[in-house]
Short mmCIF file of C-alpha atoms in Angstrom, two decimals:
data_model
loop_
_atom_site.label_atom_id
_atom_site.label_comp_id
_atom_site.label_asym_id
_atom_site.label_seq_id
_atom_site.Cartn_x
_atom_site.Cartn_y
_atom_site.Cartn_z
CA MET A 28 0.19 0.01 -0.13
CA GLU A 29 2.97 2.46 0.95
CA LYS A 30 4.68 1.84 -2.12
CA THR A 31 1.97 2.28 -4.32
CA LEU A 32 0.67 5.44 -2.47
CA HIS A 33 4.70 6.89 -3.52
CA ASN A 34 3.99 5.76 -6.97
CA ILE A 35 0.94 7.62 -6.92
CA LEU A 36 2.56 11.02 -5.30
CA GLY A 37 5.48 10.69 -7.85
CA GLU A 38 2.95 11.11 -10.59
CA ILE A 39 1.48 13.89 -8.99
CA ARG A 40 4.71 15.50 -8.51
CA ARG A 41 5.70 15.21 -11.77
CA THR A 42 1.87 16.27 -13.33
CA ASN A 43 1.27 18.90 -10.76
CA ALA A 44 -2.26 17.58 -11.01
CA PRO A 45 -4.53 15.08 -9.58
CA LEU A 46 -4.43 11.74 -11.60
CA ALA A 47 -6.92 10.83 -14.63
CA PRO A 48 -8.52 7.83 -13.22
CA ASP A 49 -7.02 5.74 -15.91
CA ALA A 50 -3.60 6.88 -14.69
CA LEU A 51 -4.59 5.87 -11.57
CA ASP A 52 -5.69 2.70 -12.37
CA ARG A 53 -2.39 1.60 -14.39
CA ILE A 54 -0.52 2.28 -11.52
CA ILE A 55 -2.54 -0.02 -8.95
CA ARG A 56 -2.57 -2.49 -11.62
CA ALA A 57 0.94 -2.52 -11.89
CA ARG A 58 1.45 -2.65 -8.50
CA ASN A 59 -0.72 -5.57 -8.27
CA ARG A 60 1.33 -7.49 -10.80
CA GLU A 61 4.39 -7.28 -8.63
CA VAL A 62 2.65 -9.20 -5.87
CA ALA A 63 2.29 -12.87 -6.19
CA GLY A 64 -0.77 -14.47 -5.64
CA PRO A 65 -4.23 -14.51 -7.06
CA VAL A 66 -5.63 -11.98 -4.26
CA ARG A 67 -5.42 -8.24 -5.29
CA TYR A 68 -3.29 -6.42 -2.92
CA VAL A 69 -4.25 -3.17 -3.63
CA ALA A 70 -7.65 -1.26 -3.89
CA LYS A 71 -8.45 2.23 -4.64
CA LYS A 72 -10.61 2.35 -1.92
CA LYS A 73 -8.36 1.43 0.82
CA LEU A 74 -5.47 3.49 0.13
CA LEU A 75 -6.98 6.97 1.50
CA PRO A 76 -7.77 5.37 4.30
CA PHE A 77 -4.39 3.82 4.66
CA TYR A 78 -2.80 7.28 4.23
CA GLN A 79 -5.34 9.10 6.88
CA GLU A 80 -3.85 5.91 9.25
CA ALA A 81 -0.65 6.90 8.61
CA LYS A 82 -0.88 10.43 9.31
CA GLU A 83 -2.96 10.40 12.36
CA HIS A 84 -1.60 7.37 14.07
CA ARG A 85 2.13 7.13 12.77
CA PRO A 86 2.72 11.07 12.54
CA GLU A 87 6.79 10.42 12.42
CA HIS A 88 6.79 7.67 9.61
CA TRP A 89 4.30 9.91 7.67
CA ARG A 90 6.15 13.00 7.62
CA THR A 91 9.38 10.86 6.13
CA TRP A 92 7.11 11.00 2.74
CA GLY A 93 7.43 14.55 2.54
CA VAL A 94 3.87 15.15 1.67
CA SER A 95 2.77 19.05 1.29
CA PRO A 96 -0.57 20.47 2.41
CA ALA A 97 -0.87 21.43 -1.71
CA GLU A 98 0.24 17.54 -2.95
CA GLU A 99 -1.65 15.98 -0.12
CA ALA A 100 -4.79 18.26 -1.55
CA LEU A 101 -4.14 16.74 -5.24
CA LEU A 102 -3.94 13.34 -3.59
CA VAL A 103 -7.04 13.07 -1.95
CA ARG A 104 -8.67 14.57 -5.28
CA THR A 105 -7.03 11.68 -6.98
CA LEU A 106 -8.27 9.19 -4.17
CA GLN A 107 -11.48 10.26 -3.70
CA VAL A 108 -14.36 7.48 -4.24
CA LYS A 109 -18.04 8.45 -5.58
CA PRO A 110 -16.89 12.00 -5.62
CA ARG A 111 -20.59 13.08 -6.80
CA ARG A 112 -21.59 12.50 -3.09
CA THR A 113 -20.62 15.59 -1.93
CA ALA A 114 -19.86 17.71 -5.54
CA SER A 115 -22.65 20.23 -4.12
CA GLY A 116 -20.65 21.00 -1.19
CA VAL A 117 -22.81 19.26 1.54
CA ALA A 118 -22.30 15.63 2.17
CA THR A 119 -25.41 13.94 2.95
CA VAL A 120 -25.94 11.51 5.72
CA THR A 121 -29.52 9.48 5.94
CA VAL A 122 -30.72 7.62 8.99
CA LEU A 123 -33.64 6.02 10.01
CA THR A 124 -35.73 5.63 12.91
CA LYS A 125 -36.35 2.18 15.11
CA PRO A 126 -39.17 0.32 13.33
CA TRP A 127 -42.74 1.54 14.31
CA PRO A 128 -46.36 0.58 12.92
CA CYS A 129 -48.04 3.38 10.69
CA SER A 130 -51.10 4.84 11.03
CA SER A 131 -52.06 4.53 7.67
CA ALA A 132 -52.95 1.32 5.21
CA CYS A 133 -51.28 2.07 1.80
CA LEU A 134 -51.91 -0.99 -0.37
CA TYR A 135 -48.61 -0.52 -1.79
CA CYS A 136 -46.75 -0.35 1.03
CA PRO A 137 -44.38 -3.01 1.85
CA ASN A 138 -43.86 -4.75 5.10
CA ASP A 139 -40.72 -5.25 6.68
CA VAL A 140 -40.74 -6.10 10.29
CA ARG A 141 -37.17 -5.49 10.78
CA MET A 142 -37.79 -1.78 9.65
CA PRO A 143 -40.25 1.40 9.95
CA LYS A 144 -42.78 0.85 8.15
CA SER A 145 -42.39 1.00 4.41
CA TYR A 146 -38.59 0.28 4.12
CA LEU A 147 -36.86 -2.89 3.17
CA HIS A 148 -33.83 -4.64 5.24
CA ASP A 149 -31.36 -4.94 2.45
CA GLU A 150 -31.32 -1.37 1.43
CA PRO A 151 -27.92 0.29 2.12
CA ALA A 152 -28.94 2.97 4.75
CA CYS A 153 -31.15 0.45 6.39
CA GLN A 154 -28.68 -1.96 6.70
CA ARG A 155 -26.24 0.54 8.49
CA ALA A 156 -29.21 1.41 10.56
CA GLU A 157 -29.72 -2.11 11.62
CA ARG A 158 -26.17 -2.60 12.39
CA ASN A 159 -26.57 0.54 14.80
CA TRP A 160 -29.56 -0.65 16.31
CA PHE A 161 -31.32 2.66 14.92
CA ASP A 162 -29.56 4.58 16.90
CA PRO A 163 -29.22 8.29 15.69
CA TYR A 164 -25.43 8.93 17.25
CA LEU A 165 -24.17 5.57 15.87
CA GLN A 166 -25.38 6.17 12.58
CA VAL A 167 -24.19 9.65 11.89
CA THR A 168 -20.95 8.99 13.55
CA ALA A 169 -20.33 5.64 11.41
CA ARG A 170 -21.61 7.65 7.99
CA LEU A 171 -19.31 10.56 8.84
CA ARG A 172 -16.08 8.40 9.16
CA THR A 173 -16.87 6.65 6.24
CA LEU A 174 -17.62 9.68 3.90
CA HIS A 175 -13.87 10.87 5.53
CA GLN A 176 -12.21 7.53 4.68
CA MET A 177 -13.96 8.00 0.95
CA GLY A 178 -12.18 11.71 1.12
CA HIS A 179 -15.02 13.88 1.25
CA VAL A 180 -15.34 16.96 3.06
CA THR A 181 -17.93 17.08 5.56
CA ASP A 182 -18.01 20.32 7.30
CA LYS A 183 -21.77 21.07 5.86
CA VAL A 184 -24.02 18.10 6.41
CA GLU A 185 -27.93 17.72 4.97
CA LEU A 186 -29.43 15.18 7.81
CA ILE A 187 -32.06 12.99 6.18
CA VAL A 188 -34.17 11.08 8.62
CA LEU A 189 -36.29 8.57 7.11
CA GLY A 190 -38.76 5.48 8.66
CA GLY A 191 -42.15 6.67 7.58
CA THR A 192 -44.57 9.14 9.39
CA TRP A 193 -42.02 10.75 11.93
CA SER A 194 -45.56 12.49 13.63
CA ASP A 195 -46.37 8.80 14.44
CA TYR A 196 -43.57 8.63 16.65
CA PRO A 197 -43.82 9.93 20.38
CA GLU A 198 -43.14 13.27 20.84
CA ALA A 199 -40.33 11.94 23.55
CA TYR A 200 -38.55 10.03 21.41
CA GLN A 201 -38.51 12.52 18.38
CA ILE A 202 -36.38 15.18 21.08
CA TRP A 203 -33.96 12.72 21.83
CA TYR A 204 -33.40 11.69 18.39
CA MET A 205 -32.99 15.33 17.08
CA HIS A 206 -30.54 15.91 20.22
CA GLU A 207 -28.60 12.78 18.96
CA LEU A 208 -28.00 13.98 15.79
CA PHE A 209 -26.68 17.17 16.87
CA ARG A 210 -24.73 15.75 19.52
CA ALA A 211 -22.90 13.43 17.29
CA LEU A 212 -21.72 16.09 14.95
CA ASN A 213 -20.44 18.37 17.79
CA ASP A 214 -18.91 15.10 18.86
CA MET A 215 -16.95 14.36 15.18
CA GLY A 216 -14.65 16.96 16.44
CA CYS A 217 -13.02 14.70 19.08
CA GLU A 218 -12.73 10.95 17.84
CA THR A 219 -11.83 9.99 21.60
CA ALA A 220 -14.98 11.42 22.79
CA VAL A 221 -16.54 9.52 19.74
CA GLU A 222 -14.92 6.21 20.72
CA ARG A 223 -16.04 6.53 24.71
CA GLU A 224 -19.75 7.16 23.50
CA SER A 225 -19.94 4.76 20.52
CA GLU A 226 -18.77 2.02 23.27
CA THR A 227 -20.88 2.85 26.14
CA ARG A 228 -24.14 3.29 23.64
CA ARG A 229 -23.20 -0.14 22.39
CA LYS A 230 -23.17 -2.17 25.52
CA GLN A 231 -26.17 -0.20 26.76
CA TYR A 232 -28.57 -1.74 23.85
CA ARG A 233 -26.74 -5.44 24.24
CA ASP A 234 -27.63 -4.91 28.20
CA THR A 235 -31.06 -4.16 27.48
CA GLY A 236 -31.64 -7.12 25.11
CA ILE A 237 -32.29 -5.50 21.91
CA ALA A 238 -29.54 -7.03 19.97
CA CYS A 239 -31.18 -10.40 21.34
CA GLU A 240 -33.99 -9.18 19.66
CA ARG A 241 -32.85 -8.05 16.91
CA ASP A 242 -31.13 -11.38 15.92
CA ASP A 243 -34.80 -13.27 16.12
CA LEU A 244 -36.10 -11.00 13.36
CA ALA A 245 -34.86 -13.04 10.96
CA ASN A 246 -36.83 -15.78 12.00
CA TRP A 247 -39.96 -13.69 12.32
CA ALA A 248 -39.84 -12.03 9.00
CA ALA A 249 -39.52 -15.20 7.31
CA GLU A 250 -42.20 -16.70 9.24
CA ALA A 251 -44.20 -13.53 8.50
CA GLN A 252 -43.58 -13.89 5.26
CA ALA A 253 -44.78 -17.54 4.96
CA ARG A 254 -47.72 -16.46 6.47
CA VAL A 255 -48.74 -13.23 4.15
CA THR A 256 -48.14 -15.82 0.98
CA ALA A 257 -50.61 -17.90 2.39
CA GLY A 258 -53.50 -15.29 2.67
CA ASP A 259 -52.65 -13.94 6.35
CA ALA A 260 -52.35 -10.27 5.38
CA SER A 261 -52.48 -9.49 9.22
CA TYR A 262 -49.43 -11.19 10.54
CA ASN A 263 -46.69 -8.81 9.16
CA GLU A 264 -48.25 -6.04 10.76
CA THR A 265 -48.48 -7.86 14.18
CA VAL A 266 -44.98 -8.57 14.36
CA ARG A 267 -43.82 -5.34 13.51
CA ASN A 268 -46.33 -3.84 16.21
CA LEU A 269 -45.13 -6.78 18.80
CA TYR A 270 -41.16 -5.73 17.93
CA ALA A 271 -42.18 -2.00 18.06
CA CYS A 272 -43.42 -2.57 21.85
CA GLY A 273 -40.47 -4.56 22.47
CA THR A 274 -42.38 -7.46 23.09
CA ARG A 275 -40.86 -10.85 22.25
CA ALA A 276 -42.05 -13.43 19.96
CA ASP A 277 -42.54 -15.99 23.01
CA ASN A 278 -44.98 -14.16 24.48
CA ALA A 279 -48.00 -16.41 23.15
CA PRO A 280 -51.15 -14.51 24.52
CA LEU A 281 -50.27 -10.87 23.20
CA HIS A 282 -49.19 -12.56 20.34
CA SER A 283 -52.71 -14.26 19.47
CA ARG A 284 -54.67 -11.56 20.83
CA SER A 285 -52.80 -8.71 18.58
CA THR A 286 -53.29 -11.34 15.47
CA ASP A 287 -57.02 -11.48 16.24
CA ARG A 288 -57.36 -7.57 16.48
CA ASN A 289 -55.27 -6.74 13.61
CA ALA A 290 -57.42 -8.97 11.58
CA ALA A 291 -60.49 -7.20 12.51
CA SER A 292 -58.61 -4.08 11.58
CA ILE A 293 -57.91 -5.62 8.19
CA ASP A 294 -61.54 -6.50 7.66
CA ALA A 295 -62.69 -2.73 8.55
CA PRO A 296 -62.50 -0.11 5.91
CA PRO A 297 -59.12 1.29 5.36
CA CYS A 298 -57.95 4.44 7.92
CA SER A 299 -61.53 4.07 9.03
CA ALA A 300 -62.77 4.59 12.98
CA ALA A 301 -62.96 0.88 13.57
CA ALA A 302 -59.66 0.38 12.23
CA ASP A 303 -58.05 2.72 14.48
CA ASP A 304 -60.21 1.37 17.51
CA THR A 305 -59.27 -2.40 16.75
CA GLN A 306 -55.67 -1.42 15.96
CA GLY A 307 -55.24 0.14 19.53
CA ALA A 308 -57.09 -2.16 21.55
CA ALA A 309 -54.88 -4.98 20.31
CA PHE A 310 -52.01 -3.64 22.30
CA GLU A 311 -53.57 -2.71 25.62
CA PRO A 312 -51.63 -2.01 27.98
CA PHE A 313 -49.02 -1.44 25.36
CA ALA A 314 -50.18 1.68 24.14
CA LEU A 315 -47.68 2.89 21.74
CA ASP A 316 -47.22 6.06 23.19
CA ASN A 317 -46.65 4.87 26.52
CA LEU A 318 -44.28 2.16 26.34
CA GLN A 319 -41.53 2.78 28.63
CA GLY A 320 -41.06 -0.11 30.97
CA SER A 321 -44.68 -1.99 30.44
CA ALA A 322 -43.81 -4.58 28.11
CA PRO A 323 -42.23 -7.83 29.05
CA ASN A 324 -39.34 -8.78 27.82
CA SER A 325 -38.76 -5.56 26.32
CA GLY A 326 -35.38 -4.26 24.79
CA TRP A 327 -36.69 -1.36 23.54
CA ALA A 328 -38.98 -0.22 26.57
CA ALA A 329 -35.69 -0.45 28.39
CA ALA A 330 -33.81 1.35 25.95
CA ALA A 331 -36.62 4.30 26.01
CA GLN A 332 -35.70 4.79 29.95
CA TRP A 333 -32.49 6.50 28.71
CA GLN A 334 -33.30 7.51 25.64
CA THR A 335 -34.12 10.93 26.64
CA ALA A 336 -33.45 14.70 26.38
CA THR A 337 -35.47 18.10 26.66
CA PHE A 338 -35.96 20.74 24.20
CA PHE A 339 -33.44 22.61 26.51
CA GLN A 340 -30.89 20.36 25.68
CA LEU A 341 -31.30 19.87 22.11
CA GLU A 342 -31.76 23.95 21.42
CA ALA A 343 -28.24 23.98 23.31
CA LEU A 344 -26.51 21.69 21.35
CA GLN A 345 -28.29 23.66 18.14
CA ARG A 346 -26.55 26.70 19.40
CA GLU A 347 -23.32 24.72 19.87
CA ASN A 348 -23.21 23.43 16.60
CA GLU A 349 -23.78 26.43 14.85
CA ALA A 350 -19.81 27.09 15.12
CA ALA A 351 -18.95 22.91 15.07
CA GLU A 352 -16.77 21.48 12.27
CA HIS A 353 -19.28 19.41 11.06
CA ARG A 354 -22.51 21.91 10.83
CA CYS A 355 -26.12 20.73 10.24
CA VAL A 356 -27.46 22.62 7.18
CA GLY A 357 -30.49 20.82 6.66
CA LEU A 358 -32.70 18.57 8.27
CA VAL A 359 -35.53 16.80 6.71
CA VAL A 360 -37.83 14.10 7.97
CA GLU A 361 -40.72 12.48 6.26
CA THR A 362 -44.28 12.50 6.92
CA ARG A 363 -47.74 12.29 4.82
CA PRO A 364 -49.90 15.05 4.10
CA ASP A 365 -53.20 14.30 6.27
CA ALA A 366 -50.31 14.61 9.14
CA VAL A 367 -49.10 18.29 8.67
CA THR A 368 -50.76 20.38 10.99
CA PRO A 369 -49.59 23.72 12.47
CA LYS A 370 -49.18 22.20 15.78
CA ARG A 371 -46.40 19.54 14.38
CA LEU A 372 -44.97 22.04 11.67
CA ALA A 373 -44.06 24.47 15.09
CA THR A 374 -42.87 21.54 16.55
CA LEU A 375 -40.72 20.61 13.55
CA ARG A 376 -39.11 24.12 13.64
CA ARG A 377 -38.19 23.86 16.88
CA LEU A 378 -36.51 20.08 16.42
CA GLY A 379 -34.48 22.15 13.97
CA CYS A 380 -36.10 20.71 10.67
CA THR A 381 -35.68 22.27 7.27
CA LYS A 382 -37.59 20.25 4.79
CA LEU A 383 -40.77 17.94 4.66
CA GLN A 384 -40.62 14.67 2.78
CA MET A 385 -44.22 14.04 2.16
CA GLY A 386 -45.74 11.37 0.15
CA ILE A 387 -48.07 12.73 -2.65
CA GLN A 388 -47.91 9.32 -4.70
CA SER A 389 -50.42 10.57 -6.63
CA LEU A 390 -53.10 13.64 -7.31
CA ASP A 391 -55.67 11.60 -8.67
CA GLU A 392 -58.71 11.24 -6.53
CA ARG A 393 -59.61 7.82 -8.82
CA ILE A 394 -55.97 6.59 -7.91
CA LEU A 395 -55.73 7.42 -4.30
CA ALA A 396 -58.75 5.57 -3.38
CA ALA A 397 -58.14 2.70 -5.23
CA ASN A 398 -54.45 2.26 -3.15
CA HIS A 399 -56.40 2.98 -0.03
CA ARG A 400 -54.61 6.46 0.56
CA GLY A 401 -56.75 7.67 2.72
CA ILE A 402 -56.05 11.10 1.92
CA GLY A 403 -57.65 13.63 -1.13
CA VAL A 404 -55.84 16.32 -3.06
CA ASP A 405 -57.56 19.20 -1.15
CA ARG A 406 -55.36 17.99 2.14
CA MET A 407 -52.28 17.37 -0.15
CA GLN A 408 -52.89 21.27 -0.94
CA GLN A 409 -53.18 21.91 2.27
CA ALA A 410 -50.05 20.64 3.49
CA PHE A 411 -47.76 22.40 0.68
CA GLU A 412 -49.86 25.60 1.78
CA LEU A 413 -48.86 24.83 5.59
CA ALA A 414 -45.37 23.78 4.71
CA ARG A 415 -44.51 26.76 2.83
CA ILE A 416 -46.32 29.59 5.47
CA PHE A 417 -44.13 27.68 8.07
CA GLY A 418 -40.56 28.02 5.76
CA PHE A 419 -40.18 24.59 5.05
CA LYS A 420 -38.67 23.42 1.69
CA THR A 421 -41.05 20.75 -0.07
CA HIS A 422 -39.64 17.14 -1.02
CA ALA A 423 -42.56 15.61 -2.76
CA HIS A 424 -42.68 11.50 -3.14
CA PHE A 425 -44.45 10.33 -6.22
CA MET A 426 -45.45 7.18 -7.63
CA THR A 427 -45.76 5.72 -11.30
CA ASN A 428 -48.12 2.31 -12.04
CA LEU A 429 -50.15 2.62 -9.09
CA LEU A 430 -53.12 0.46 -9.26
CA GLY A 431 -55.52 2.24 -11.78
CA ALA A 432 -53.00 3.89 -13.53
CA THR A 433 -51.57 4.24 -17.26
CA PRO A 434 -48.37 5.72 -18.47
CA GLU A 435 -50.53 8.99 -19.82
CA SER A 436 -52.52 8.91 -16.54
CA ASP A 437 -49.19 9.28 -14.53
CA ALA A 438 -47.47 11.61 -17.28
CA ALA A 439 -50.42 13.91 -16.86
CA ASP A 440 -50.62 13.75 -13.09
CA TYR A 441 -46.99 14.99 -12.67
CA ARG A 442 -47.35 17.38 -14.87
CA ARG A 443 -49.69 18.49 -12.41
CA MET A 444 -47.59 18.50 -9.82
CA VAL A 445 -44.86 20.31 -10.88
CA GLU A 446 -46.84 22.94 -12.85
CA HIS A 447 -50.07 23.36 -10.75
CA PRO A 448 -48.85 26.46 -8.56
CA ALA A 449 -50.99 25.06 -5.52
CA PHE A 450 -48.23 22.09 -5.41
CA LYS A 451 -44.90 23.14 -7.77
CA PRO A 452 -42.23 21.10 -4.96
CA ASP A 453 -38.79 22.39 -4.64
CA GLU A 454 -37.42 18.53 -4.73
CA VAL A 455 -39.24 15.05 -6.33
CA LYS A 456 -38.62 11.13 -5.66
CA LEU A 457 -39.52 9.43 -8.16
CA TYR A 458 -40.65 5.56 -7.22
CA PRO A 459 -41.44 3.74 -10.33
#
């Protein structure tokens, strides 16, 4: 690795410019041919972390390389991985909230009991979140380290919080989650503090039993998928609710009761009062907004005992972040248009949010009804109006090929969303 870096630095000094990809590839391939064996000895993605490690942990040896600041800048540009990640000057960090049920019942939404509603466990951001127990602090610090090792500048960060409908989570969890996001950014200037806090946090999750519960989910998911394939559409959501409540699969009486209740809510009209009542009754006394310590065998409930923060503590971290090495320049959450209210928007502003991702999906009332969206176009228009009044940027999710749609109707629908004065979102995410 060191010899390869010296060869690259030699070429940089000769040309006084960053190397083109083909020139870098020639140097790496030439070095690999010098090393016996079938395994590739040197890979581009390993070179910059090696250089950073030498500079940080072996400074005396690194100084013998004689790398000037200008040469180092050219070396980083040469070895940077996926440069478009920060081409705008802002590093995007995506994090996920913990698995949690959704108050809606849209037809197209996938169910993966290991994830928040609408997400799948094999997506890269979801895998990172699960490896870090969906902890905001661990997710942010891990991602920023990776970006640094890839050669990206991370002084300006946009945080994207995914996990379905943000306002479905208890407010106490929302405050704590944002508190930890800002604390992670502020701590990143001190590697010792990050390491110490990360190890403490991992031990807390292991001690509460969440690691064990997480390991059970592969079996739960397999059983849930088999039950759903066999026609039991209620089972997947039941298991998700049990997981969110921190209740292990061996709690047979609650599991049976929940399955029966959830089946009743599935039979009720979507988004109806009957569906809400049966869903809520299924988890008494495990009400979703009052979980702390209430559920047996509950790792999540135990974690909720220390997952606490106040608005005062959060606001102190926000002020500190204004002068931190890693500043938050944007904070995004997901929600549904029917969850956008003045009170919730006021809370989001205080939490530090700057942009809303809203699931619009379609502006065709017929298609919305066919897909059990439970939201009308008038309510979507009101959500856009309120978001702008409160100073939020708008990011719309739009879906094509929904039940009842055609290519022609999708094109007309999309054109309406981006041209009609009531909508015109700042950004669009298209789900084909």
